Short mmCIF file of C-alpha atoms and ligand atoms in Angstrom, two decimals:
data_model
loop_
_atom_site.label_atom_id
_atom_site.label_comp_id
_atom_site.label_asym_id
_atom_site.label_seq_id
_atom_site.Cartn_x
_atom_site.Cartn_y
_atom_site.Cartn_z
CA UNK A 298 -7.86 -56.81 7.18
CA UNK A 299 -8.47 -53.53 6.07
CA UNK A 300 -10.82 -51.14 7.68
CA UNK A 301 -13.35 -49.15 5.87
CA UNK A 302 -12.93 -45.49 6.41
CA UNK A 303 -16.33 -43.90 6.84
CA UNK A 304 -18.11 -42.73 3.91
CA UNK A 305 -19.02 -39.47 5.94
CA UNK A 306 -15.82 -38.93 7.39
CA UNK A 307 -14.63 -39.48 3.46
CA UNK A 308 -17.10 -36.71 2.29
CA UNK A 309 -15.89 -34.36 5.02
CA UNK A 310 -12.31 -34.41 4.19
CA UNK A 311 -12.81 -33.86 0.58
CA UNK A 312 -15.62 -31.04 0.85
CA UNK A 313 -13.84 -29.51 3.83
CA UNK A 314 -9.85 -29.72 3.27
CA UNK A 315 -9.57 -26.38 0.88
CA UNK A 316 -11.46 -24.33 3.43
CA UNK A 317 -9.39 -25.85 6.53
CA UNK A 318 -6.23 -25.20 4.63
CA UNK A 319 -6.80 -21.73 2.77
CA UNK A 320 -6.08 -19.14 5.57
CA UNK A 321 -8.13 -16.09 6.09
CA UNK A 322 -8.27 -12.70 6.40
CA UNK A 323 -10.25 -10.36 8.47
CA UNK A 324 -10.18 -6.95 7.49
CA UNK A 325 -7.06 -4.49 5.62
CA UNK A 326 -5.20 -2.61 6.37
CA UNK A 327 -5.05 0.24 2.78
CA UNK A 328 -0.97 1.90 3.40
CA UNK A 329 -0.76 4.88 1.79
CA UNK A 330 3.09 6.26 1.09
CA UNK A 331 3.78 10.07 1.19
CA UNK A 332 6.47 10.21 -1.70
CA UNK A 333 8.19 13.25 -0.45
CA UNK A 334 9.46 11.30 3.08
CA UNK A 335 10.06 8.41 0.71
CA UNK A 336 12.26 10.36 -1.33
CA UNK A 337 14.37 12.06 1.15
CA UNK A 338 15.83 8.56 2.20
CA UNK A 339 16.71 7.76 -1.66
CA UNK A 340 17.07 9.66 -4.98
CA UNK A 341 13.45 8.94 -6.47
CA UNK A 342 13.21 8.14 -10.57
CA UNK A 343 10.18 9.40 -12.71
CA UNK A 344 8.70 6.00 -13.61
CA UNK A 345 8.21 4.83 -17.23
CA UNK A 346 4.88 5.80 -17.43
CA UNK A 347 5.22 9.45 -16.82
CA UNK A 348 4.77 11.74 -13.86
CA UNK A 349 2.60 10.54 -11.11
CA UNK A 350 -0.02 13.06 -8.98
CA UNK A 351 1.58 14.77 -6.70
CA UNK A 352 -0.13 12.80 -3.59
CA UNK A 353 -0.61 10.44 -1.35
CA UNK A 354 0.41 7.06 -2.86
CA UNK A 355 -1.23 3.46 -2.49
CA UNK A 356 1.19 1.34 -1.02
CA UNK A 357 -0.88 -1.79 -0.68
CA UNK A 358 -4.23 -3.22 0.53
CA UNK A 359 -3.10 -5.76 2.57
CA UNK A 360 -4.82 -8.57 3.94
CA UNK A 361 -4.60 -9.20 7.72
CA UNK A 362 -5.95 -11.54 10.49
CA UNK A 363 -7.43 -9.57 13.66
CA UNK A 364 -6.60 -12.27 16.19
CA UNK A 365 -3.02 -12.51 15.90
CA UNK A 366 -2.12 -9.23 14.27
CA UNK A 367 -0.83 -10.89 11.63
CA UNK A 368 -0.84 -10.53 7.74
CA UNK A 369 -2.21 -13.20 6.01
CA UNK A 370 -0.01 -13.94 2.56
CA UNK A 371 0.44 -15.67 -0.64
CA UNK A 372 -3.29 -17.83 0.07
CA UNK A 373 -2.73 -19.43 -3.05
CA UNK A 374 -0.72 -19.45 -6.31
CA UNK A 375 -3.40 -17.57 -8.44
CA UNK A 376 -1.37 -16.14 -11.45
CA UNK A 377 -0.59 -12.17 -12.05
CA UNK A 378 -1.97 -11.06 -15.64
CA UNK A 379 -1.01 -6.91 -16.26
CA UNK A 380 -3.67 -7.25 -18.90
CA UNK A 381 -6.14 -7.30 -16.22
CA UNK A 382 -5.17 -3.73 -14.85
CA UNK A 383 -5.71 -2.34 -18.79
CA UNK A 384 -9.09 -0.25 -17.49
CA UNK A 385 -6.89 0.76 -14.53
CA UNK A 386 -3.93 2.09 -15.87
CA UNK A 387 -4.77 5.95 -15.58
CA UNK A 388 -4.93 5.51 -12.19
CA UNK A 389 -2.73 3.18 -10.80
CA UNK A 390 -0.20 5.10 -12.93
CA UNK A 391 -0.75 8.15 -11.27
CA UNK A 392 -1.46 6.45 -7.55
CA UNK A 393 0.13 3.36 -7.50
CA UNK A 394 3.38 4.90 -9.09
CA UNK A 395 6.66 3.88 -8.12
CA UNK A 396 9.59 5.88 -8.01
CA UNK A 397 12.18 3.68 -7.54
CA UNK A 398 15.44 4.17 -9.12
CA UNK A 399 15.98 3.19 -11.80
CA UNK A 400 13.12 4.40 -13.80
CA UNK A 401 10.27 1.60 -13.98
CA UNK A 402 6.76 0.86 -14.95
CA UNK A 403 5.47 0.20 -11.71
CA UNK A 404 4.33 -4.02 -12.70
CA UNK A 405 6.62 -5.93 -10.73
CA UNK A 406 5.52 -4.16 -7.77
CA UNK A 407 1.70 -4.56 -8.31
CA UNK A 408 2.35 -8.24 -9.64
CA UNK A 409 3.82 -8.71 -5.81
CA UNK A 410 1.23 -6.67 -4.20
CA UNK A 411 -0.97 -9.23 -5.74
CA UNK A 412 0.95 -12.68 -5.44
CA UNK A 413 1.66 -11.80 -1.94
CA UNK A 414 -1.81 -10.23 -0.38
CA UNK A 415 -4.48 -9.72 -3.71
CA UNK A 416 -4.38 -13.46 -3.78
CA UNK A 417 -5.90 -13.95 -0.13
CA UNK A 418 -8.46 -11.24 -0.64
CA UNK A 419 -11.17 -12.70 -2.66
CA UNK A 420 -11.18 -10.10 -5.02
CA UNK A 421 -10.11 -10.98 -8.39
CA UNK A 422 -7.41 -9.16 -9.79
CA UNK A 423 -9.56 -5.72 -11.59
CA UNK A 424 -11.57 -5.77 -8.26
CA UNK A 425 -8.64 -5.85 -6.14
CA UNK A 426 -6.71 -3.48 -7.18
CA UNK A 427 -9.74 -1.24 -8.43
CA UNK A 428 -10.76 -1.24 -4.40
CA UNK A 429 -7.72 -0.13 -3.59
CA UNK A 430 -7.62 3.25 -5.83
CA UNK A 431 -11.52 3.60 -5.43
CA UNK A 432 -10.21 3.82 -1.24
CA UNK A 433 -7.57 6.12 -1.71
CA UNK A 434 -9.82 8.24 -3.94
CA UNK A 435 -12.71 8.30 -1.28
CA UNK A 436 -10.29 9.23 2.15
CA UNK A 437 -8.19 11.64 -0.20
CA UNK A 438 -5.93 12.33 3.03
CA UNK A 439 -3.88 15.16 0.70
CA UNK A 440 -7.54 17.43 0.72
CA UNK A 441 -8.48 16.52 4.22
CA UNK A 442 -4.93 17.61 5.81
CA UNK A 443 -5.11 20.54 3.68
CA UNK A 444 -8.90 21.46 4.91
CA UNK A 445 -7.12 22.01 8.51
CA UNK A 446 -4.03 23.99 7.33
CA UNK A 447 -1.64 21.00 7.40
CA UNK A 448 0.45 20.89 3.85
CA UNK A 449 3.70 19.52 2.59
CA UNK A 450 6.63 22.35 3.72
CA UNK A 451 9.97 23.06 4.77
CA UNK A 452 9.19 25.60 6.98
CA UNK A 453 6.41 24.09 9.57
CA UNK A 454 6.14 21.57 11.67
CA UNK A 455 2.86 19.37 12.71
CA UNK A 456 1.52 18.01 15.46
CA UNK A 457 1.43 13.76 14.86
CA UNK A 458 -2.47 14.12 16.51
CA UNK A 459 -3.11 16.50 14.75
CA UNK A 460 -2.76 15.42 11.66
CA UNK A 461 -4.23 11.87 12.78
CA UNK A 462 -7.61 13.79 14.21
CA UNK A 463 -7.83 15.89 10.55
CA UNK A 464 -8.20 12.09 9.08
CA UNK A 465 -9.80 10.84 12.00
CA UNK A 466 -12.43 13.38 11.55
CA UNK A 467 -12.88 12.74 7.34
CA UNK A 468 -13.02 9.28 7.33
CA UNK A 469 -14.97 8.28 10.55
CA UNK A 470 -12.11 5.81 11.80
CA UNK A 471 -8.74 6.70 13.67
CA UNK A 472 -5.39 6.24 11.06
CA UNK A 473 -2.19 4.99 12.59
CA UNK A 474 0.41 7.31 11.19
CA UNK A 475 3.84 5.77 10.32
CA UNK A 476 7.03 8.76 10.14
CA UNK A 477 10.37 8.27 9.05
CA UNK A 478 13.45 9.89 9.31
CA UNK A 479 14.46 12.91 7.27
CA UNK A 480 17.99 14.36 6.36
CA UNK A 481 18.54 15.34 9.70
CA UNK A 482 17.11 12.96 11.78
CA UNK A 483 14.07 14.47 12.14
CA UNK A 484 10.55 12.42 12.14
CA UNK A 485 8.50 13.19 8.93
CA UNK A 486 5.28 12.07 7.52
CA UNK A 487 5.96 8.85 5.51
CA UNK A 488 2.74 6.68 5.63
CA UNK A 489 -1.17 5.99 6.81
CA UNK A 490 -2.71 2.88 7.73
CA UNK A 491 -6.26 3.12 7.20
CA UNK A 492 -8.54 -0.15 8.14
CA UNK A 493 -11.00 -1.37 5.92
CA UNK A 494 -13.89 -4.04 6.46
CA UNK A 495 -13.62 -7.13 4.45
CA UNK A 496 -15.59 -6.14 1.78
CA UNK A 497 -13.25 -4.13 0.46
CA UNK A 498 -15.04 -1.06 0.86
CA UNK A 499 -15.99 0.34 4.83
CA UNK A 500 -13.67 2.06 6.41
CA UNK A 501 -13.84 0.77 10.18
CA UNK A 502 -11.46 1.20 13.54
CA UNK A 503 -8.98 -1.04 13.16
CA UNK A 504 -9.04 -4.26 15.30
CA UNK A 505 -5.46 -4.36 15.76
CA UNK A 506 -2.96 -1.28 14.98
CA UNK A 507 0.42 -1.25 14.14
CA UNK A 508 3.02 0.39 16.47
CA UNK A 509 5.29 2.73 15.32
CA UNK A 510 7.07 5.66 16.25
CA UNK A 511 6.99 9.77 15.30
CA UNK A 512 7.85 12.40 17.91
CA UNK A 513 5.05 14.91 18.93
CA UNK A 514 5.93 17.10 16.06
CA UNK A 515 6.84 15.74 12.49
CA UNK A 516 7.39 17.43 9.32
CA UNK A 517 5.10 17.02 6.11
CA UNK A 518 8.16 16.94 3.52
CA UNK A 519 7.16 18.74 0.06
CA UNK A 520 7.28 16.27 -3.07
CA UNK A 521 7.59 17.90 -6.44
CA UNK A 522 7.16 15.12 -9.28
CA UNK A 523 9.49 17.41 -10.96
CA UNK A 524 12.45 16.76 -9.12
CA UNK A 525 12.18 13.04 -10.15
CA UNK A 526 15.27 11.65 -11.73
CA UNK A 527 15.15 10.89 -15.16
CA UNK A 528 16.72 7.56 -14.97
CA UNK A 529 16.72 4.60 -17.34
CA UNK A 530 17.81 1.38 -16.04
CA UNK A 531 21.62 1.21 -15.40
CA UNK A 532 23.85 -0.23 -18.37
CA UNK A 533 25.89 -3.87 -17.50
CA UNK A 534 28.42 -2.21 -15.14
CA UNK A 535 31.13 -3.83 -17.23
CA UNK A 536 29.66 -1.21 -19.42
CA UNK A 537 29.83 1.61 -17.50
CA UNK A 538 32.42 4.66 -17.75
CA UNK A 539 35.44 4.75 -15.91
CA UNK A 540 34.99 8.41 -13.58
CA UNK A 541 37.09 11.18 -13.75
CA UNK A 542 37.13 11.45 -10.01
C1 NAG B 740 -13.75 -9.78 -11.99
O1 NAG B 740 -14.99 -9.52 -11.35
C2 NAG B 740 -15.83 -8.62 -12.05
C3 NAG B 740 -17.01 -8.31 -11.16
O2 NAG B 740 -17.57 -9.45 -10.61
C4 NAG B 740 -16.23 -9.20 -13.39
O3 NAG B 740 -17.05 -8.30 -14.11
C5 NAG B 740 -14.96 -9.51 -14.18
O4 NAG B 740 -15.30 -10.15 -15.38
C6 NAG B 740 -14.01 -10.39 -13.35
N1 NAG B 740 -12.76 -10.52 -14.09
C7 NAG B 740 -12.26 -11.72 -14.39
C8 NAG B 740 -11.04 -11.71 -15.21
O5 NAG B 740 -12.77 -12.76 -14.03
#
């Protein structure tokens, strides 16, 4: 004989199953991407859209849990429309570039900025990625390193804390800074975690902060949008011409 499953128990399941399976997210973490130290490591191509600002860029707003450190990804399968972004265009063109080789329009990277983290924020798409360049507008980390002395150049060298305390100061929340390795080994400026409450728009100290590794000194590599490559993407290489080399 069967036994009847309680009608509460019943109700529970069905009102409570989406919210015990989505996963959630407790604050971001907005990565901004110096484009010179990015460009050192690879030849850099002027996207499709035209020359980007010469400035910090938006790497990603991405969602994270403060408990175990972890991001929080791909929450559901909400779809990726690029008509959605039309009012946003301007700026996502000039601050959410990328100069990837070969020469591209930047949408395959925000459509995976927004399958993989947008999805889990509870933003819709315009709000999502409108919070992000709203952010990266508001901290302006290019103005507030310059305000202290501290620009892109060959020719000095930085202090990592210092450069953390200029931001520190601005924004009224510690950064983590992220280097990289230039030409010659030596530890540059390549990006800034920022945290940011859940809604999207207070910057806060963040709960949990990334570890990574810069030497006391680091360089603050010029970018010149210039210098970008002008490069379409590469023929078939069946196609290509044999070198003379
Ligand atoms: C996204 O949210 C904003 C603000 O709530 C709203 O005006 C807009 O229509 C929404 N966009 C879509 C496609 O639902």
């Amino acid at each position: 004989m069967a036994t009847r499953v309680p009608l509460a128990f019943l109700c529970f399941m069905l009102f409570a199953s989406p919210f015990l399976a989505a996963k959630t997210f407790d604050f971001y973490y907005l990565v901004l991407m110096w484009p010179g130290a990015y460009c050192t490591q690879s030849a850099c191509c002027r996207p499709t859209t035209g020359l980007p600002k010469n400035d910090f860029f938006v790497r990603g707003l991405w969602t994270f849990d403060s408990t175990t450190g972890k991001p929080v990804t791909k929450c559901n399968s909400d779809p990726f429309y690029v008509d959605q972004l039309s009012s946003l265009k301007d700026g996502l063109n000039s601050y959410w570039a990328n100069v990837k080789c070969p020469s591209n329009n930047g949408v395959v990277y925000w459509k995976k900025t927004w399958k993989t983290y947008g999805v889990c924020s509870r933003l819709n798409e315009t709000e999502y990625f409108q919070a992000a360049l709203d952010l990266r507008a508001k901290v302006d980390v290019l103005s507030l390193l310059d305000k202290k002395g501290i620009k892109p150049s060959l020719l000095y060298i930085y202090g990592a804390s210092d450069i953390e305390k200029a931001i520190a100061e601005g924004i009224g929340a510690t950064p983590v800074i992220r280097c990289s390795k230039g030409l010659l080994g030596q530890f540059q400026l390549y990006e800034i975690y920022i945290c940011v409450d859940k809604d999207g728009k207070t910057i806060i100290e963040c709960p949990v902060k990334p570890r990574f590794t810069c030497s006391e000194e680091i360089f603050f590599t010029p970018f010149d949008t210039n210098n970008l490559h002008n490069a379409p993407a590469a023929p078939d290489p069946a196609e290509l011409p044999v070198s003379d080399e």
